[in-house]
Amino acid sequence: MTLGNVGSHIFFMTEKQIDTGRFDDLGIKKNFLEILKNKGFEKPTPIQHQVIPGALEGKDVVGIAQTGTGKTLAYGIPLIQLLSSQKGQGLILVPTRELAQQVADALKQIGGSLGLRIAVIIGGVSSRPQIKDLRNNPHIVIATPGRLDDLMEQRQYRLDKVSVLILDEADRMLDVGFLPQIKRIFKLAPANKQTMLFSATMPSSISSLASAFMKMPLRIEIAPQGTSAENVEQEVFVVSKPDKMRLLYSLLKTYREDTILIFSRTKHGAKRITRDINDAGHTVTEIHSNRTQGQRKASLEGFSRGRFRIMVATDIAARGIDVKQISLVINFDLPDNSEDYVHRIGRTGRAGRSGKAISFVTPSEKMDIRKIERLIRKTLPILDLPIIAREPVSNFVPDRGVPTSRQNFGGQRRRGQGQSQGQNQGRRRNFRRDRQYGRSQARGER
């Protein structure tokens, strides 16, 4: 859905009603149109079609769109065109190092031939080359708020030249605690700057930020917030913690030709999953906060180029993953909040492709999956497990499973459906043990 707010007029438009037309219709200069055409960009996405005209007019913009909708170019195209005809500097704030580099690569692709200078300011690496880049008077600075705030404290960067301020994935920046730095940047930047804010969700904290620091922004909403991609097939398996790896092995055999992204709730869990998958003979890499910037970059490049078929990631580290050929997302653990589920499955089904998302849900996580269903306004099909319990891994049957009754969401089959009473009692003991294990795991580092 698109929600435009101009003065007192509010109009609604569903995404299917948007005729995106051509880039020629959006007010883009002729020489820039040639660049876009040469790079293979012929038709704008819905978010680009709605954002670019208003942004070129200098209006503040709030854009609500999921990952993979083309929002980087939605703000990147007007930003580059505006900076080519006026003095000033663009500042783009992002939540992670990987996303910073991804945005830089996308903007260099369309602005490199124009002599565009970009400085990427991120943590985890030496600040000396970054300070040198800042002294080279870049047209655009792409930064994580933490490192940028550090350089501002050291008086290595000032905001007085900023004419356009952009917040990309604003909800994630607030989730990881960057609100104080963002507020400071807003207060120190020139009052007459143009501001654009993009987010997959619109919690009250984002609304408050927009109300406090933006000037009557044009609000563009491509699909209601929390909406999951229509071209992503979603499935759920109810499984106890001890059986998760057996189920994962089965799925990796079933989807042996697919590029797979696996999400773990913790970095320690990601390391264990990666180790076990590697020991099983699969090509796998990992990305989480315990990895150095060089290791994370090497993992992303190896995954995107096909050297690794599988990547295991935590939520924060995965924010910069933009690999279009991901065909399957597996939620080995459910995320801490429902909004992250939408972010996760948005890593597949990108650029018009179809994708699939499979979630492992323990019996004690019944309410968590209900919250996700309410957010995405969709009932998720729950499949019967392949034959994994009490069987050796070598005898594991790689059966995809079939839809099962939601009455059995608790993880137990009723008597008379293939299990004896003794087996059911054994499973109940396992479930109690799983819940105790889950509570102790929750006290560990996230």
CSV table of N, CA and C in Angstrom, one decimal, residues 67-68 229 231-233 261 323-329 343-357:
chain,number,residue,atom,x,y,z
A,67,THR,N,12.9,-5.0,2.6
A,67,THR,CA,14.1,-5.2,1.9
A,67,THR,C,13.9,-5.8,0.6
A,68,GLY,N,14.7,-5.5,-0.4
A,68,GLY,CA,14.6,-6.1,-1.7
A,68,GLY,C,13.6,-5.3,-2.6
A,229,ALA,N,6.7,-10.7,1.9
A,229,ALA,CA,6.7,-10.8,0.5
A,229,ALA,C,5.7,-11.9,0.0
A,231,ASN,N,5.8,-13.4,-2.8
A,231,ASN,CA,6.4,-14.5,-3.6
A,231,ASN,C,7.3,-15.4,-2.7
A,232,VAL,N,7.2,-15.3,-1.4
A,232,VAL,CA,7.9,-16.1,-0.5
A,232,VAL,C,7.0,-17.2,0.2
A,233,GLU,N,7.2,-18.4,-0.1
A,233,GLU,CA,6.4,-19.5,0.5
A,233,GLU,C,6.9,-19.7,1.9
A,261,LEU,N,20.2,-19.5,3.4
A,261,LEU,CA,20.6,-18.6,4.5
A,261,LEU,C,20.0,-19.1,5.8
A,323,VAL,N,22.1,-10.8,-1.5
A,323,VAL,CA,22.4,-11.8,-2.5
A,323,VAL,C,21.1,-12.3,-3.1
A,324,LYS,N,20.9,-11.9,-4.4
A,324,LYS,CA,19.6,-12.1,-5.0
A,324,LYS,C,19.3,-13.6,-5.2
A,325,GLN,N,20.3,-14.5,-5.3
A,325,GLN,CA,20.0,-15.9,-5.6
A,325,GLN,C,19.6,-16.7,-4.4
A,326,ILE,N,19.5,-16.1,-3.2
A,326,ILE,CA,19.1,-16.9,-2.1
A,326,ILE,C,17.7,-17.5,-2.3
A,327,SER,N,17.5,-18.8,-2.3
A,327,SER,CA,16.3,-19.4,-2.6
A,327,SER,C,15.6,-20.0,-1.3
A,328,LEU,N,16.3,-20.1,-0.2
A,328,LEU,CA,15.7,-20.7,1.0
A,328,LEU,C,16.3,-20.0,2.2
A,329,VAL,N,15.4,-19.5,3.1
A,329,VAL,CA,15.8,-19.0,4.4
A,329,VAL,C,15.3,-20.0,5.4
A,343,HIS,N,12.1,-9.1,8.3
A,343,HIS,CA,13.4,-8.8,7.8
A,343,HIS,C,14.1,-10.1,7.3
A,344,ARG,N,14.0,-11.1,8.1
A,344,ARG,CA,14.8,-12.4,7.7
A,344,ARG,C,14.3,-12.9,6.4
A,345,ILE,N,13.0,-13.2,6.3
A,345,ILE,CA,12.5,-13.8,5.1
A,345,ILE,C,12.5,-12.9,3.9
A,346,GLY,N,12.7,-11.6,4.1
A,346,GLY,CA,12.9,-10.7,3.0
A,346,GLY,C,14.2,-10.9,2.3
A,347,ARG,N,15.1,-11.8,2.8
A,347,ARG,CA,16.4,-12.0,2.2
A,347,ARG,C,16.2,-13.0,1.0
A,348,THR,N,15.1,-13.6,0.9
A,348,THR,CA,14.8,-14.4,-0.3
A,348,THR,C,13.6,-13.8,-1.1
A,349,GLY,N,13.3,-14.3,-2.3
A,349,GLY,CA,12.3,-13.8,-3.1
A,349,GLY,C,12.5,-12.3,-3.5
A,350,ARG,N,13.7,-12.0,-3.8
A,350,ARG,CA,14.1,-10.6,-4.1
A,350,ARG,C,14.1,-10.4,-5.6
A,351,ALA,N,14.0,-9.2,-6.0
A,351,ALA,CA,14.0,-8.8,-7.5
A,351,ALA,C,13.1,-9.6,-8.3
A,352,GLY,N,11.9,-9.9,-7.8
A,352,GLY,CA,10.9,-10.6,-8.6
A,352,GLY,C,11.0,-12.1,-8.6
A,353,ARG,N,12.0,-12.6,-7.9
A,353,ARG,CA,12.2,-14.1,-7.8
A,353,ARG,C,11.3,-14.7,-6.7
A,354,SER,N,11.0,-16.0,-6.8
A,354,SER,CA,10.3,-16.6,-5.8
A,354,SER,C,11.3,-17.2,-4.7
A,355,GLY,N,10.8,-17.4,-3.5
A,355,GLY,CA,11.7,-17.9,-2.5
A,355,GLY,C,10.9,-18.7,-1.5
A,356,LYS,N,11.6,-19.2,-0.5
A,356,LYS,CA,10.9,-20.1,0.5
A,356,LYS,C,11.6,-19.8,1.9
A,357,ALA,N,10.7,-19.8,2.9
A,357,ALA,CA,11.2,-19.6,4.3
A,357,ALA,C,10.6,-20.7,5.2
